[in-house]
Tab-separated table of C-alpha atoms in Angstrom:
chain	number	residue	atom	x	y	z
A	103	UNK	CA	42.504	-7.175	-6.936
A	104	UNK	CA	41.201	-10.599	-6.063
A	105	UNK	CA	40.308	-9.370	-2.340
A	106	UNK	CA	38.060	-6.126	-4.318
A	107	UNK	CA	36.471	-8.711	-6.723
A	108	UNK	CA	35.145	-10.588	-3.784
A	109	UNK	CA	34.304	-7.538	-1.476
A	110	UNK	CA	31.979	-6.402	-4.586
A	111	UNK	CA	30.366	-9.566	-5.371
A	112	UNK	CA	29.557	-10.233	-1.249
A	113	UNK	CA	28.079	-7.221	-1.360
A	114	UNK	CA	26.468	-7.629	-4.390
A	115	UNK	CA	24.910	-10.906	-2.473
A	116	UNK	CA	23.801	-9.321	0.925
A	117	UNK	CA	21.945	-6.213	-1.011
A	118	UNK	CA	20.089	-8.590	-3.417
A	119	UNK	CA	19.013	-11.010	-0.013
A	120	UNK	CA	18.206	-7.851	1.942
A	121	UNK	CA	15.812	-6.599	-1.162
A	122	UNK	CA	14.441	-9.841	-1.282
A	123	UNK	CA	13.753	-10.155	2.542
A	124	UNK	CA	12.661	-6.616	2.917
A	125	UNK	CA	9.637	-7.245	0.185
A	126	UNK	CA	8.848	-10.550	1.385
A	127	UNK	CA	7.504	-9.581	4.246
A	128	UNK	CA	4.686	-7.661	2.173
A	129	UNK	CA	1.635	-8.463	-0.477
A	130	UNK	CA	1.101	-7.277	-3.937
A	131	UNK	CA	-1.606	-4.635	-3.539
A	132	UNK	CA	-3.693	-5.801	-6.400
A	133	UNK	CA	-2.929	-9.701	-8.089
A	134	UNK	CA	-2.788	-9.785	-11.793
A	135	UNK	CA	-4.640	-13.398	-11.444
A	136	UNK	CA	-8.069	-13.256	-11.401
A	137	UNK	CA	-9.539	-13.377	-7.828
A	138	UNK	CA	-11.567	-16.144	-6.033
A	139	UNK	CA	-13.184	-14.287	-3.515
A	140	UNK	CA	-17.299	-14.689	-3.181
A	141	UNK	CA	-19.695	-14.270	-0.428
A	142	UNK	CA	-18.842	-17.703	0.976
A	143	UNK	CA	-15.268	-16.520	1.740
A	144	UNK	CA	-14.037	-17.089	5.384
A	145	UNK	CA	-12.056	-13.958	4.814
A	146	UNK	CA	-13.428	-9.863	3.438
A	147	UNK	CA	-12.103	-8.175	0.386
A	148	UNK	CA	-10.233	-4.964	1.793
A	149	UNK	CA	-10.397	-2.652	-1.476
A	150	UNK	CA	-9.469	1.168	-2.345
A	151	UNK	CA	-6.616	2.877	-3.880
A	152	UNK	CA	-3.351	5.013	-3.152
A	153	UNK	CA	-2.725	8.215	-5.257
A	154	UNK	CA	0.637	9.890	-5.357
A	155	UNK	CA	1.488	13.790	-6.424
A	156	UNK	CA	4.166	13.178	-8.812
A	157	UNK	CA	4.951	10.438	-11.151
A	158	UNK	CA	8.439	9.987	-10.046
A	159	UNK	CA	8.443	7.986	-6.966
A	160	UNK	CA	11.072	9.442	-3.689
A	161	UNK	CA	11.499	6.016	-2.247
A	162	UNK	CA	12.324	2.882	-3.980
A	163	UNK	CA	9.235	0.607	-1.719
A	164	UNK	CA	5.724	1.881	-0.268
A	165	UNK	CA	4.710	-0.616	1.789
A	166	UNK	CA	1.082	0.432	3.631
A	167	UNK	CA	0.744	-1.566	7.099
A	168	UNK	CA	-2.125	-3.360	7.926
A	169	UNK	CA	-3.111	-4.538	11.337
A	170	UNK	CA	-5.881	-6.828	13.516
A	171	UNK	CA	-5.145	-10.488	14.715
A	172	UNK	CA	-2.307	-10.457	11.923
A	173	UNK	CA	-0.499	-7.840	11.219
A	174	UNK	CA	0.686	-7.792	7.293
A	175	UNK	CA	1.770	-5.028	4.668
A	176	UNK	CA	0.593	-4.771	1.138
A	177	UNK	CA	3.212	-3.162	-1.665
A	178	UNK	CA	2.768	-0.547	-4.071
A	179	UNK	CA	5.122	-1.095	-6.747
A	180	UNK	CA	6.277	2.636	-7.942
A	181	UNK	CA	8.645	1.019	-10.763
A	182	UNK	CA	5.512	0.363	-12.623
A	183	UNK	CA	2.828	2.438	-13.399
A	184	UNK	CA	-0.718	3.121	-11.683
A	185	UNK	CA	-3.863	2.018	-13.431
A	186	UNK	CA	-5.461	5.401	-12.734
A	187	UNK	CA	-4.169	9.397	-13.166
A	188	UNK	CA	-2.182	9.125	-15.473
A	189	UNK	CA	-0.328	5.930	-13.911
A	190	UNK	CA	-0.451	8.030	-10.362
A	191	UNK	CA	-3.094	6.113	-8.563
A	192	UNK	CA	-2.430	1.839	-8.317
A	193	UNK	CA	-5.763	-0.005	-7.073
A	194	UNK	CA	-5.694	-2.451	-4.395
A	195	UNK	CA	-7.713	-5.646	-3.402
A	196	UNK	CA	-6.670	-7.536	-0.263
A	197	UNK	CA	-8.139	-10.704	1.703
A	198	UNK	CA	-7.749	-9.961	5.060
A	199	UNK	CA	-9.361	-11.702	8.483
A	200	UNK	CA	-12.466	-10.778	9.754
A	201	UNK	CA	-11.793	-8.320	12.367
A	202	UNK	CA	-11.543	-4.651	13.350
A	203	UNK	CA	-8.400	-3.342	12.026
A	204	UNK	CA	-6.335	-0.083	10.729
A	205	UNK	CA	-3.753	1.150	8.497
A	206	UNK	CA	-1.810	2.716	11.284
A	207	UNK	CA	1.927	3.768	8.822
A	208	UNK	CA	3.769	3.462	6.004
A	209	UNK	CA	7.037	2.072	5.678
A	210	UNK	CA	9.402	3.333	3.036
A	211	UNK	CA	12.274	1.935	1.717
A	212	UNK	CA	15.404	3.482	0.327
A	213	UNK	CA	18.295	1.632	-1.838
A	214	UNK	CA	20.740	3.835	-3.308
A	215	UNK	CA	22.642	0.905	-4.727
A	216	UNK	CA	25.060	0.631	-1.207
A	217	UNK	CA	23.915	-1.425	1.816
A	218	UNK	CA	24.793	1.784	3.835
A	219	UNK	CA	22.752	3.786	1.855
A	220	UNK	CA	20.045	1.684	2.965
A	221	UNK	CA	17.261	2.738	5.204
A	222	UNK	CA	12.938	2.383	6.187
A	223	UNK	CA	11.287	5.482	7.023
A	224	UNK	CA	8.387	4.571	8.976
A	225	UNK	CA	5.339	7.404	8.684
A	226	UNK	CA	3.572	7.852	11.721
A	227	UNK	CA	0.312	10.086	13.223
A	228	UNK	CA	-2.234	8.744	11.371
A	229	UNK	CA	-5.008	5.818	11.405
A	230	UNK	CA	-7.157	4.731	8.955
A	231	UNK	CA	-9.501	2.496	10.944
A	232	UNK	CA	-12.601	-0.404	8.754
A	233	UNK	CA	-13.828	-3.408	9.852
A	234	UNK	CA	-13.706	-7.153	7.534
A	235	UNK	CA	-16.801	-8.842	7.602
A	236	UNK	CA	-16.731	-12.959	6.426
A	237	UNK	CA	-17.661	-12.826	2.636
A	238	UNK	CA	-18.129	-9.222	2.407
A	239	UNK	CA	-16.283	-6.405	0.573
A	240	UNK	CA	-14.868	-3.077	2.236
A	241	UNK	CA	-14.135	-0.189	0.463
A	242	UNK	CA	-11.473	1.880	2.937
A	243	UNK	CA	-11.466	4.943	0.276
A	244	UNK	CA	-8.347	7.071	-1.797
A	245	UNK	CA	-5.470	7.635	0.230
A	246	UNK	CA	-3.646	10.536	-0.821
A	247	UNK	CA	0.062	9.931	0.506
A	248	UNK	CA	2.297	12.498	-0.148
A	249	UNK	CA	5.987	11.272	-0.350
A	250	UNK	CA	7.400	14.540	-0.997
A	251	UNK	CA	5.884	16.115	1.638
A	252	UNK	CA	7.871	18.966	3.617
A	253	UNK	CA	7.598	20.137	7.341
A	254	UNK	CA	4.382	21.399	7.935
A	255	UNK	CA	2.448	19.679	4.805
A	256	UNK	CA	0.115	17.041	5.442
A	257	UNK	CA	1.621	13.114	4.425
A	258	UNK	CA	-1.836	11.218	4.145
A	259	UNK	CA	-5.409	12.068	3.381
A	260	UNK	CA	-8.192	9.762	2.852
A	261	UNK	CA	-10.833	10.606	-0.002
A	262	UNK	CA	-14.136	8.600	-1.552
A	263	UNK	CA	-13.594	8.008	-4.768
A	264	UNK	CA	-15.865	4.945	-4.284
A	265	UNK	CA	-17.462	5.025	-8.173
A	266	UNK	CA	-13.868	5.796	-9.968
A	267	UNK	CA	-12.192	2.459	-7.977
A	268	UNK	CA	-14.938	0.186	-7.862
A	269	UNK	CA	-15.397	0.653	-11.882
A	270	UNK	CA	-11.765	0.457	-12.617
A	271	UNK	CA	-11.343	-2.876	-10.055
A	272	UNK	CA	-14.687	-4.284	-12.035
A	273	UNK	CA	-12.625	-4.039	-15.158
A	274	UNK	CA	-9.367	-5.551	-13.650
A	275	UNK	CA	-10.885	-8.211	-11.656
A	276	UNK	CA	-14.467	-9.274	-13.113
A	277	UNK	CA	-14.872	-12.387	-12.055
A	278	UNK	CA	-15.243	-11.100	-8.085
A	279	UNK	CA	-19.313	-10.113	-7.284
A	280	UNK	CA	-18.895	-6.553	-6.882
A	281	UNK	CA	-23.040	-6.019	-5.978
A	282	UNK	CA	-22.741	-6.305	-2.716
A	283	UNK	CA	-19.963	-3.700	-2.069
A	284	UNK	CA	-20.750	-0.950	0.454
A	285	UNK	CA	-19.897	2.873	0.034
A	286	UNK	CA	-18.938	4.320	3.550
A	287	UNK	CA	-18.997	7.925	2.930
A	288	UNK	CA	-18.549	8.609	6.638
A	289	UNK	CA	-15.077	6.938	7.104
A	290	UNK	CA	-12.550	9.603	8.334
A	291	UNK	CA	-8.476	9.080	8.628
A	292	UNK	CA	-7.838	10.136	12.262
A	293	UNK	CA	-4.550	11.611	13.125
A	294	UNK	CA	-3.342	11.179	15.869
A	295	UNK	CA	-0.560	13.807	15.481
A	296	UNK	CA	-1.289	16.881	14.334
A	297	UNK	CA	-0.120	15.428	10.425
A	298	UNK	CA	1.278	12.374	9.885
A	299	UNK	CA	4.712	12.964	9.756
A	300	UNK	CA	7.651	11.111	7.197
C-alpha cells in the first residue's frame, strides 16, 4: 500500500514539474497589465489574433513559435475564453527584437492526466513571415488554426481583420499609442507544404 501511495504522489510530482517546464518556456499572448510600449521602445509590438473553429479546445496548450535572433513561443490559453467570437478568437500583443522573423509551427501539447499519455505535436508547412521595427507596431493579421483538422483540410490560414483587432486591443490595452499602427493588407502565409500538416 505504502509503495502505491508513493508511486502516485512521485508521479503526481514529475507531471506537475513537466506542466510547469513545458509552459515556461512560452509567453502569455496578451498581458492583463497594462503595456509600456511607445515609440521610444528598443523593441516592436508584434500584434494580431488566433481564431479557432470550435469552442472546445483538442489539445490542452497552443503554443505559436516565434523566430529571428531569439527564438521564443507565445501561449494561447484554451482553458479560458477568447475576447472575440464568441470567446473563439484570443488577441495577442508581443515585444519582440527588431529583426526579420516568422511564425514557422505550432506546438501542441497533450496531458491526459498520465505522464505516458503525454505528448507535443509540432505543426509544420507553413510560414508566416513580418518584420519588427524599433518603436513601431506590426500587425501580422488573423490566423485561422484549425486543431481539428483532418487529412486533406488545411491547419492554418492567415486573414486581415486589421479594424476588428486593433479596436478590441485599443479597449484592452489603452494606454499603448495605437496611431501609428500599419495595416499590411499584402501579407500572405506561405506554405511550404502543400497544407500545413498536424
Amino acid at each position: 500500500m505504502k509503495n502505491k501511495l508513493l508511486k502516485i504522489i512521485t508521479l503526481s510530482i514529475v507531471l506537475f514539474l513537466s506542466l510547469i517546464f513545458v509552459q515556461s518556456c512560452a509567453v502569455a499572448s496578451l498581458p492583463t497589465t497594462p503595456m509600456n510600449f511607445s515609440k521610444s521602445s528598443e523593441k516592436g509590438l508584434l500584434v494580431g489574433s488566433v481564431t479557432f473553429p470550435t469552442n472546445k479546445p483538442n489539445f490542452n496548450g497552443y503554443f505559436f513559435r516565434l523566430t529571428n535572433n531569439t527564438s521564443q513561443e507565445f501561449q494561447v490559453n484554451r482553458s479560458q475564453n477568447g475576447q472575440l467570437d464568441e470567446g473563439r478568437t484570443y488577441l495577442f500583443a508581443i515585444e519582440r527584437p527588431v529583426g526579420v522573423s516568422e511564425i514557422p509551427s505550432v506546438r501542441l501539447f497533450h496531458n491526459s492526466g498520465m505522464i505516458a499519455g503525454q505528448y507535443n505535436v509540432r505543426t509544420g508547412g507553413f510560414l508566416i513571415p513580418y518584420e519588427i521595427k524599433k518603436g513601431e507596431i506590426t500587425y501580422i493579421g488573423n490566423i485561422t488554426f484549425n486543431d481539428y483538422a483532418k487529412n486533406g483540410d488545411t491547419v492554418v490560414k492567415l486573414n486581415n481583420k486589421f479594424e476588428r483587432d486593433i479596436e478590441a486591443l485599443k479597449k484592452l490595452q489603452p494606454s499603448i499609442d495605437w496611431s501609428e499602427i500599419k495595416n499590411d493588407q499584402n501579407r500572405k502565409i506561405e506554405y511550404n507544404d502543400k497544407k500545413a500538416r498536424l
